[in-house]
XYZ file of C-alpha atoms in Angstrom:
565
model
C 90.331 -22.476 59.059
C 87.442 -20.770 61.225
C 84.066 -22.949 60.082
C 82.091 -19.625 59.457
C 85.042 -18.703 56.672
C 84.410 -22.465 55.124
C 81.246 -21.616 55.161
C 81.094 -18.396 53.117
C 83.514 -20.036 50.815
C 81.023 -22.991 49.912
C 78.267 -21.020 49.379
C 79.717 -18.493 46.734
C 79.035 -20.311 43.223
C 81.580 -18.365 41.263
C 84.726 -19.105 43.612
C 86.695 -20.973 41.341
C 86.932 -17.697 39.297
C 87.731 -18.272 35.010
C 90.138 -15.833 33.846
C 89.920 -14.324 30.313
C 90.819 -17.733 28.852
C 88.261 -19.252 30.170
C 85.074 -18.867 28.283
C 83.054 -21.927 29.012
C 80.962 -21.850 31.865
C 78.032 -23.482 33.769
C 76.652 -19.937 32.917
C 76.337 -20.221 29.065
C 72.975 -20.813 27.940
C 71.835 -23.988 26.721
C 70.900 -25.095 22.922
C 67.351 -25.500 23.694
C 67.109 -22.105 25.933
C 68.944 -20.001 22.735
C 65.807 -19.095 21.188
C 63.971 -18.208 24.102
C 64.343 -14.641 23.914
C 63.490 -14.381 20.309
C 60.760 -12.476 19.379
C 59.568 -14.757 16.282
C 58.908 -17.730 18.483
C 56.094 -17.952 21.208
C 55.966 -20.280 24.162
C 51.696 -20.386 25.272
C 51.671 -23.189 27.622
C 48.072 -24.801 27.907
C 45.673 -26.341 30.079
C 43.257 -29.011 29.911
C 39.593 -27.067 30.323
C 38.009 -30.392 31.400
C 34.452 -28.898 31.381
C 34.315 -27.890 27.614
C 36.607 -30.401 26.783
C 39.203 -27.914 25.025
C 42.394 -26.167 25.732
C 42.805 -22.893 26.516
C 45.730 -20.457 25.947
C 47.079 -19.296 29.661
C 47.329 -15.688 29.865
C 50.936 -14.509 30.191
C 51.673 -13.511 33.643
C 51.906 -9.752 33.881
C 55.598 -7.730 34.896
C 55.354 -7.347 39.111
C 55.362 -4.120 39.885
C 58.517 -3.085 41.503
C 59.179 -0.828 45.057
C 60.091 2.861 44.283
C 61.386 4.834 46.673
C 61.645 7.976 47.635
C 64.907 8.355 49.478
C 67.564 5.229 49.876
C 68.406 4.733 53.471
C 71.820 2.957 53.228
C 71.368 -0.779 55.207
C 67.572 -1.322 54.303
C 68.491 -2.843 50.571
C 69.517 -5.637 49.548
C 71.457 -5.977 45.814
C 72.560 -9.289 44.303
C 75.648 -9.002 41.983
C 75.492 -11.570 38.965
C 78.691 -11.390 36.550
C 80.030 -13.729 33.295
C 83.247 -13.740 31.801
C 86.881 -13.134 32.301
C 88.666 -12.427 35.832
C 88.561 -8.260 34.731
C 84.600 -8.989 34.458
C 85.023 -10.571 37.938
C 87.506 -7.847 39.394
C 85.220 -5.158 38.445
C 82.388 -6.614 39.973
C 84.301 -7.146 43.609
C 84.919 -3.358 43.285
C 81.067 -2.547 42.614
C 80.229 -4.975 45.566
C 82.505 -3.536 48.066
C 81.877 0.155 47.152
C 78.145 -0.967 47.700
C 79.377 -2.727 50.953
C 81.146 0.083 51.910
C 78.014 1.989 51.822
C 75.744 0.434 53.774
C 74.381 -1.838 51.358
C 73.542 -5.596 52.032
C 74.924 -7.836 49.414
C 73.233 -11.366 48.890
C 74.120 -14.382 47.034
C 69.930 -14.890 46.925
C 68.468 -13.207 44.188
C 64.798 -13.566 45.215
C 65.203 -11.630 48.494
C 66.930 -9.016 46.743
C 65.739 -5.649 45.807
C 67.954 -4.847 42.776
C 70.405 -6.843 40.308
C 73.262 -5.458 39.269
C 74.398 -7.756 36.300
C 77.855 -7.364 34.634
C 77.874 -9.018 31.741
C 80.577 -10.594 29.130
C 80.366 -10.018 24.788
C 82.827 -12.244 24.065
C 80.251 -14.859 23.043
C 76.590 -14.839 21.801
C 75.597 -17.689 24.617
C 76.778 -15.331 27.485
C 74.839 -12.396 25.925
C 71.553 -14.681 25.757
C 71.827 -15.430 28.882
C 72.577 -12.104 30.508
C 69.357 -10.801 28.156
C 67.390 -13.657 29.619
C 68.625 -12.847 33.265
C 67.391 -9.202 32.690
C 64.132 -10.657 31.481
C 63.774 -12.660 34.401
C 64.613 -9.645 36.523
C 62.025 -6.987 35.494
C 59.372 -10.079 35.616
C 60.061 -10.505 39.219
C 59.569 -6.726 40.191
C 63.395 -6.284 40.179
C 65.407 -2.949 39.653
C 67.752 -4.197 37.632
C 71.007 -2.843 36.437
C 73.597 -3.778 33.939
C 77.543 -3.042 33.487
C 80.254 -4.646 31.700
C 81.140 -5.387 27.933
C 78.109 -5.934 26.291
C 75.796 -2.462 27.372
C 79.299 -0.525 26.749
C 79.945 -2.216 23.685
C 76.262 -2.205 22.072
C 74.692 0.873 24.410
C 71.426 0.754 22.001
C 70.041 -2.399 22.276
C 66.483 -2.525 22.208
C 66.714 -4.972 25.532
C 68.658 -2.585 27.268
C 66.134 0.513 26.502
C 65.301 2.005 30.149
C 68.323 0.244 32.321
C 70.810 1.699 34.507
C 74.310 1.225 32.686
C 77.232 1.383 34.528
C 80.279 1.807 31.556
C 83.479 0.023 32.114
C 85.501 2.840 32.842
C 82.715 4.067 35.464
C 82.763 1.022 38.159
C 83.593 3.626 40.622
C 79.869 5.339 40.388
C 78.296 2.051 41.212
C 76.583 3.407 44.498
C 74.987 6.954 42.727
C 73.546 4.523 39.791
C 72.196 2.227 41.795
C 70.593 4.902 44.271
C 69.073 6.652 41.623
C 67.691 3.109 40.364
C 66.219 2.252 43.217
C 64.545 5.477 43.255
C 63.014 4.586 39.815
C 65.130 6.797 37.460
C 67.489 5.900 35.000
C 70.996 6.295 34.804
C 73.810 5.860 31.634
C 77.415 6.554 32.684
C 79.084 5.194 29.436
C 81.934 7.952 29.311
C 85.448 7.219 28.847
C 87.702 8.450 32.295
C 90.048 11.174 32.080
C 92.360 13.193 34.008
C 93.664 16.271 32.775
C 92.397 15.335 29.386
C 93.914 11.993 29.037
C 91.682 8.840 29.094
C 92.910 6.501 32.208
C 93.028 2.891 32.609
C 89.590 3.157 34.762
C 88.616 3.022 38.068
C 91.800 3.551 40.950
C 92.902 0.175 42.279
C 93.009 1.127 45.760
C 89.026 1.281 45.683
C 87.600 -0.605 48.250
C 86.544 -4.763 46.999
C 84.876 -7.593 48.158
C 86.243 -10.725 46.720
C 84.463 -13.478 45.974
C 87.699 -16.064 47.202
C 89.351 -13.974 50.144
C 92.243 -15.523 49.444
C 92.721 -14.330 45.748
C 93.456 -10.839 44.544
C 92.639 -9.320 40.804
C 94.494 -6.930 39.804
C 93.524 -5.234 36.064
C 96.906 -3.790 34.978
C 95.513 -2.327 31.759
C 92.746 -1.999 29.729
C 91.732 -2.821 26.245
C 94.205 -3.691 23.505
C 96.270 -2.726 20.559
C 95.065 -5.564 18.044
C 91.535 -5.221 16.108
C 90.699 -8.799 15.448
C 88.264 -9.371 13.123
C 86.145 -11.407 15.315
C 86.442 -9.902 18.655
C 84.122 -7.573 20.085
C 85.842 -6.770 23.493
C 88.024 -4.515 21.310
C 84.247 -2.429 21.118
C 83.829 -2.214 24.975
C 86.981 -2.028 26.348
C 89.026 0.281 23.975
C 92.578 1.238 23.002
C 95.122 -0.166 25.338
C 95.727 1.918 28.510
C 98.029 0.805 31.229
C 97.549 1.701 35.065
C 100.919 3.081 36.516
C 103.364 0.532 37.765
C 102.859 1.637 41.422
C 99.576 1.656 41.464
C 99.838 -2.113 40.680
C 102.473 -2.695 43.211
C 100.033 -0.401 46.254
C 97.441 -2.685 45.719
C 99.452 -5.768 45.553
C 100.579 -5.114 49.193
C 97.398 -3.831 50.130
C 95.817 -7.343 49.318
C 98.701 -9.248 50.754
C 98.321 -7.670 54.380
C 94.311 -8.256 53.847
C 95.000 -11.711 53.817
C 95.259 -12.720 50.145
C 98.140 -15.626 49.383
C 97.490 -15.096 45.641
C 97.615 -12.371 42.716
C 96.221 -13.006 39.601
C 97.107 -10.269 37.365
C 94.344 -9.739 34.212
C 93.447 -7.521 31.476
C 92.562 -8.112 27.801
C 96.674 -8.547 26.707
C 98.599 -8.995 29.347
C 101.782 -8.911 27.648
C 101.167 -5.276 25.835
C 101.115 -3.567 28.977
C 103.191 -0.831 29.364
C 103.752 0.048 25.526
C 101.059 3.453 26.725
C 103.427 4.813 29.344
C 106.993 3.945 28.972
C 107.174 0.582 30.249
C 106.753 -3.305 30.195
C 105.678 -6.329 31.739
C 108.577 -7.759 32.767
C 109.800 -4.468 34.400
C 106.099 -4.525 36.228
C 106.363 -8.315 37.156
C 110.264 -7.899 38.795
C 108.717 -4.917 41.051
C 105.586 -6.903 41.905
C 108.050 -10.063 42.761
C 110.054 -7.648 44.884
C 106.549 -7.298 47.472
C 105.271 -11.010 46.780
C 105.906 -12.441 50.530
C 107.444 -16.214 51.410
C 104.703 -18.924 50.338
C 103.088 -16.344 48.413
C 102.112 -16.685 44.909
C 101.920 -14.325 41.761
C 99.668 -15.928 38.310
C 100.354 -13.602 35.126
C 97.474 -13.286 33.378
C 96.788 -14.039 28.833
C 99.188 -12.565 26.395
C 98.876 -12.573 22.616
C 101.706 -13.587 20.740
C 102.951 -10.363 19.141
C 103.526 -8.497 22.364
C 105.773 -11.536 24.474
C 108.062 -12.212 21.556
C 110.216 -9.463 22.644
C 110.761 -10.045 26.418
C 110.476 -14.060 26.297
C 114.316 -14.046 28.180
C 112.736 -11.559 30.990
C 109.806 -13.281 30.579
C 111.276 -17.036 31.233
C 113.396 -15.232 34.169
C 110.465 -14.122 36.254
C 108.365 -17.315 35.597
C 111.069 -19.606 36.816
C 111.280 -17.399 40.395
C 110.013 -19.523 43.249
C 106.862 -16.919 44.099
C 105.983 -16.387 40.436
C 103.871 -19.581 38.942
C 105.423 -21.887 35.689
C 102.281 -20.704 33.847
C 100.840 -18.625 30.740
C 98.451 -18.585 28.522
C 99.022 -17.607 25.082
C 95.778 -18.057 23.102
C 96.807 -19.489 19.072
C 93.343 -19.451 17.792
C 94.217 -21.309 14.744
C 97.380 -23.091 13.284
C 96.998 -21.830 9.902
C 99.013 -18.813 9.004
C 96.021 -17.867 6.348
C 93.119 -17.976 9.046
C 95.955 -16.066 11.383
C 95.686 -13.240 8.396
C 92.216 -13.067 7.989
C 91.591 -12.566 11.813
C 94.564 -10.214 12.211
C 96.075 -11.526 14.828
C 99.538 -10.151 13.527
C 101.745 -13.175 13.990
C 102.242 -16.101 12.298
C 102.647 -19.891 13.293
C 106.225 -19.990 14.031
C 106.116 -17.274 15.708
C 103.663 -18.901 18.438
C 105.235 -21.938 18.442
C 109.028 -20.302 19.039
C 107.268 -18.384 21.971
C 106.631 -22.228 23.262
C 109.369 -23.333 22.106
C 111.766 -20.984 24.142
C 110.167 -20.762 27.235
C 109.488 -24.657 27.783
C 113.746 -24.948 27.216
C 113.932 -21.943 29.607
C 111.067 -23.307 32.396
C 111.375 -26.513 33.592
C 107.833 -27.478 34.514
C 106.293 -24.645 32.721
C 102.384 -24.821 31.779
C 101.662 -23.294 28.502
C 97.624 -23.260 27.849
C 96.088 -21.934 24.630
C 92.729 -21.401 22.669
C 91.598 -22.254 19.321
C 88.609 -20.782 17.236
C 86.889 -24.019 14.949
C 85.583 -22.726 11.975
C 86.303 -19.367 11.330
C 84.609 -18.192 8.023
C 87.835 -19.050 6.112
C 88.858 -22.210 7.325
C 89.789 -24.570 5.204
C 89.950 -28.201 5.843
C 93.751 -27.859 5.188
C 93.816 -25.160 7.250
C 92.092 -27.257 10.048
C 94.420 -30.268 9.487
C 97.492 -27.156 10.138
C 95.606 -26.579 13.304
C 95.332 -30.608 14.490
C 99.103 -31.185 13.349
C 100.113 -28.130 15.849
C 98.105 -29.275 18.655
C 99.307 -32.652 18.312
C 103.093 -31.575 18.578
C 102.458 -30.527 21.831
C 99.685 -31.936 23.527
C 98.627 -28.977 25.733
C 97.522 -29.729 29.283
C 94.762 -26.967 28.909
C 93.139 -26.384 25.454
C 90.159 -23.841 25.636
C 87.775 -25.102 21.768
C 85.168 -22.895 21.267
C 82.931 -22.724 17.700
C 83.313 -19.739 15.845
C 80.604 -16.821 16.885
C 79.916 -13.767 14.822
C 79.544 -10.962 17.180
C 77.484 -8.493 15.369
C 79.216 -5.209 14.493
C 82.683 -7.195 13.563
C 84.473 -7.677 10.132
C 83.830 -11.462 10.403
C 80.116 -11.545 11.180
C 79.566 -10.142 7.488
C 81.773 -13.112 5.859
C 79.937 -16.412 4.912
C 80.036 -18.646 7.550
C 80.928 -22.476 7.144
C 77.977 -24.787 7.470
C 77.130 -25.898 11.164
C 77.428 -29.203 11.038
C 81.165 -29.181 9.713
C 82.011 -26.636 12.482
C 80.742 -29.191 15.078
C 82.792 -31.575 12.698
C 85.949 -29.813 13.206
C 85.015 -29.062 17.006
C 84.871 -33.010 17.394
C 87.903 -33.929 16.020
C 89.939 -31.596 18.027
C 88.301 -32.491 21.008
C 88.899 -35.966 20.599
C 92.465 -35.165 19.936
C 92.594 -33.738 23.257
C 90.940 -36.061 25.265
C 93.146 -39.003 23.820
C 96.404 -37.815 26.001
C 96.842 -37.403 29.622
C 99.151 -34.239 30.824
C 99.163 -35.966 34.386
C 99.925 -40.063 33.487
C 103.100 -41.184 35.182
C 103.023 -38.954 38.147
C 101.862 -41.409 41.334
C 103.912 -41.074 43.933
C 105.422 -37.803 42.822
C 105.986 -34.569 45.653
C 105.119 -31.126 45.471
C 104.586 -28.058 46.914
C 101.323 -26.420 46.499
C 99.398 -23.693 47.568
C 95.941 -24.344 49.025
C 93.153 -21.623 47.769
C 90.223 -23.035 46.887
C 87.179 -25.589 47.190
C 86.724 -28.139 44.121
C 83.607 -27.779 42.250
C 81.811 -30.793 44.080
C 83.145 -29.357 47.076
C 84.608 -32.444 48.157
C 87.968 -31.462 47.957
C 90.495 -28.245 48.546
C 92.441 -27.696 45.213
C 95.957 -26.383 45.487
C 97.916 -25.768 42.307
C 102.088 -26.520 42.190
C 105.218 -24.232 40.398
C 103.360 -25.177 37.080
C 99.979 -24.303 38.393
C 98.676 -27.903 38.049
C 95.462 -28.514 39.984
C 95.937 -31.186 43.013
C 93.274 -32.019 45.058
C 93.370 -32.788 48.943
C 91.428 -33.900 51.655
C 89.326 -31.161 53.488
C 91.620 -30.797 56.779
C 90.987 -28.273 59.193
C 93.364 -25.088 58.749
C 94.389 -26.201 55.233
C 93.173 -23.368 53.269
C 95.672 -20.552 52.738
C 98.684 -22.575 53.579
C 101.384 -24.181 51.299
C 101.890 -27.990 51.975
C 104.293 -30.763 50.675
C 101.879 -33.387 49.104
C 102.472 -37.200 47.191
C 100.366 -37.766 44.604
C 98.218 -40.870 44.628
C 96.280 -40.929 41.407
C 95.530 -38.627 38.265
C 93.134 -37.752 35.871
C 92.701 -35.377 32.679
C 92.373 -32.872 34.503
C 94.090 -32.862 37.877
C 95.948 -35.069 39.894
C 94.899 -36.346 43.771
C 97.194 -36.244 47.053
C 97.828 -37.068 50.359
C 99.340 -34.298 52.628
C 103.041 -35.166 54.017
C 103.843 -32.797 56.127
C 102.360 -32.342 59.978
C 100.032 -29.372 60.538
C 102.738 -27.868 62.596
C 104.478 -27.307 59.456
C 102.327 -25.903 56.825
C 103.250 -22.631 56.233
C 101.578 -19.557 55.685
C 101.871 -16.160 53.963
C 104.789 -14.309 56.127
C 103.069 -11.202 55.890
C 99.635 -12.156 57.478
C 101.580 -13.345 60.299
C 102.593 -10.024 61.085
C 99.521 -8.687 60.773
C 96.989 -8.523 63.803
C 93.548 -9.094 62.771
C 94.268 -11.304 59.658
C 95.299 -13.789 61.961
C 94.068 -15.820 65.109
C 95.456 -18.324 66.511
C 97.180 -19.575 63.185
C 93.844 -19.121 61.505
C 92.880 -17.058 58.315
C 90.209 -14.576 59.690
C 89.452 -13.636 56.452
C 86.168 -14.223 54.320
C 83.454 -12.898 52.270
C 81.557 -11.952 55.531
C 84.427 -10.169 56.957
C 85.830 -8.514 54.404
C 82.561 -6.897 53.843
C 82.031 -6.151 57.546
C 85.599 -4.687 57.699
C 84.657 -2.250 55.078
C 81.111 -1.708 56.382
C 82.445 -0.391 59.952
C 84.925 1.595 58.558
C 82.741 3.517 56.920
C 78.940 3.181 58.980
C 80.340 6.420 61.053
C 80.714 8.559 57.596
C 77.099 7.146 56.381
C 75.276 8.064 59.520
C 76.436 11.338 59.486
C 75.554 11.892 55.582
C 71.926 10.275 56.388
C 71.890 12.799 59.390
C 72.436 15.661 57.097
C 70.211 14.101 54.282
C 67.302 14.281 57.136
C 67.975 17.839 58.090
C 67.803 18.799 54.433
C 64.549 17.390 53.257
C 62.966 19.197 56.855
C 64.579 22.498 55.504
C 63.154 22.202 52.228
C 59.884 21.445 53.005
C 59.503 24.712 55.946
C 60.556 26.831 53.030
């Protein structure tokens, strides 16, 4: 891979994009910071007045005044985009960044040099919202224009800390350019309404919009928005609403477009992929078979999170799809609890036996299948007996990926009104489950085994490339030139709790790339991927530069005419 592509990918702090299930991140607020934004708590640092021999309170610095632009000329302002939460949120941010770049705005990863901060929020957990709130305050205090987006303002638009800010609703991301432009002029714009066509609600903005990907090798496609259930602890439903699916043809066309632009991996995402199509007379398996038909050789598809109730009737077809050589044998099915009593209080619409049937059937039909799941510890009605059932279930299946979360009461949800379990008891249960998870190693005994892996990412420590085998297991590889974006044969040399390390068996001449890219001029140069964050942005900007100049000229003529009328 060219050096400039490597540099761009290494500079991306969110290169390792989390899916809807991956709710714990480095961006989560730390306990010591959690109350910084509470009005009842003041922090008044003091400095010693040596002359008087007494302490003097330091005055709180005034907010820096932000620049108000009478007119906005594309290409003269910089925008910083920050995202919290799931893959769906990350896809929304990529679309918004793509439109801003197409219009001529300069995107920057350095928030200090930006004129405007676009903050895309997650409402799943209290710490995520706290971090979002703190980032808003940081931007305002540093004289930045701030635009907020995502599930937090959509689900609770009247929150005090959002007062006076410009807001982009989850279905209005295709209007980000006008919101940013008006905000830079000092105006406040709030677009929170649902998107409709011919009086009928649609899933959201068109999938064919321009996009600036955080990882140029991975395309995230939202296939539907909202869900059918109403879990008592979940606030996301308040923001995303009821299920609305994108038409299959629109999703397939977006996948084809992504492959032609240099992607070699597709992630399907939504609040519940298993429910896809129930509102438009189709189903997830039908969509998956259409996508499999257009996936080029050496490229892969990953299916997003699905809740148990909506996959039970499709188990046989799902198993067939997951066995396809160009689909990862991976599925994330969050169970949340091993107790039927707790599942009932959560309104999860399935019982433990339903979940176990999904796991048992798919494991029996799909060799090497990886099943990931979620557990919420300390739901208000959870007894010791309920928690023991969860422990027994997790010990039985020894999930290689187990996302353990403490219960967070989200305002406006039924669970927030329930009497909470003492915090120390919740922590104790969380630790017990975490200890169980850490007691086994899913990759033990794999040393010497050989796999074909698709290399698409850079590790968190930036010391390795990351590839995934058919089971979507993480394999760390040495950072060799031209390796990103290839499928290679490897031999496992070491294992750890969360990954395996490997050596490359193939010679570089045997490394394979996405078949469609080999046919695309401009996407392959001397056998190297010519795709990166900056390349994508430059391609989009050059495509629309002429249009931007024409619009600028028209605006100037209009202003002159108005001046002399």
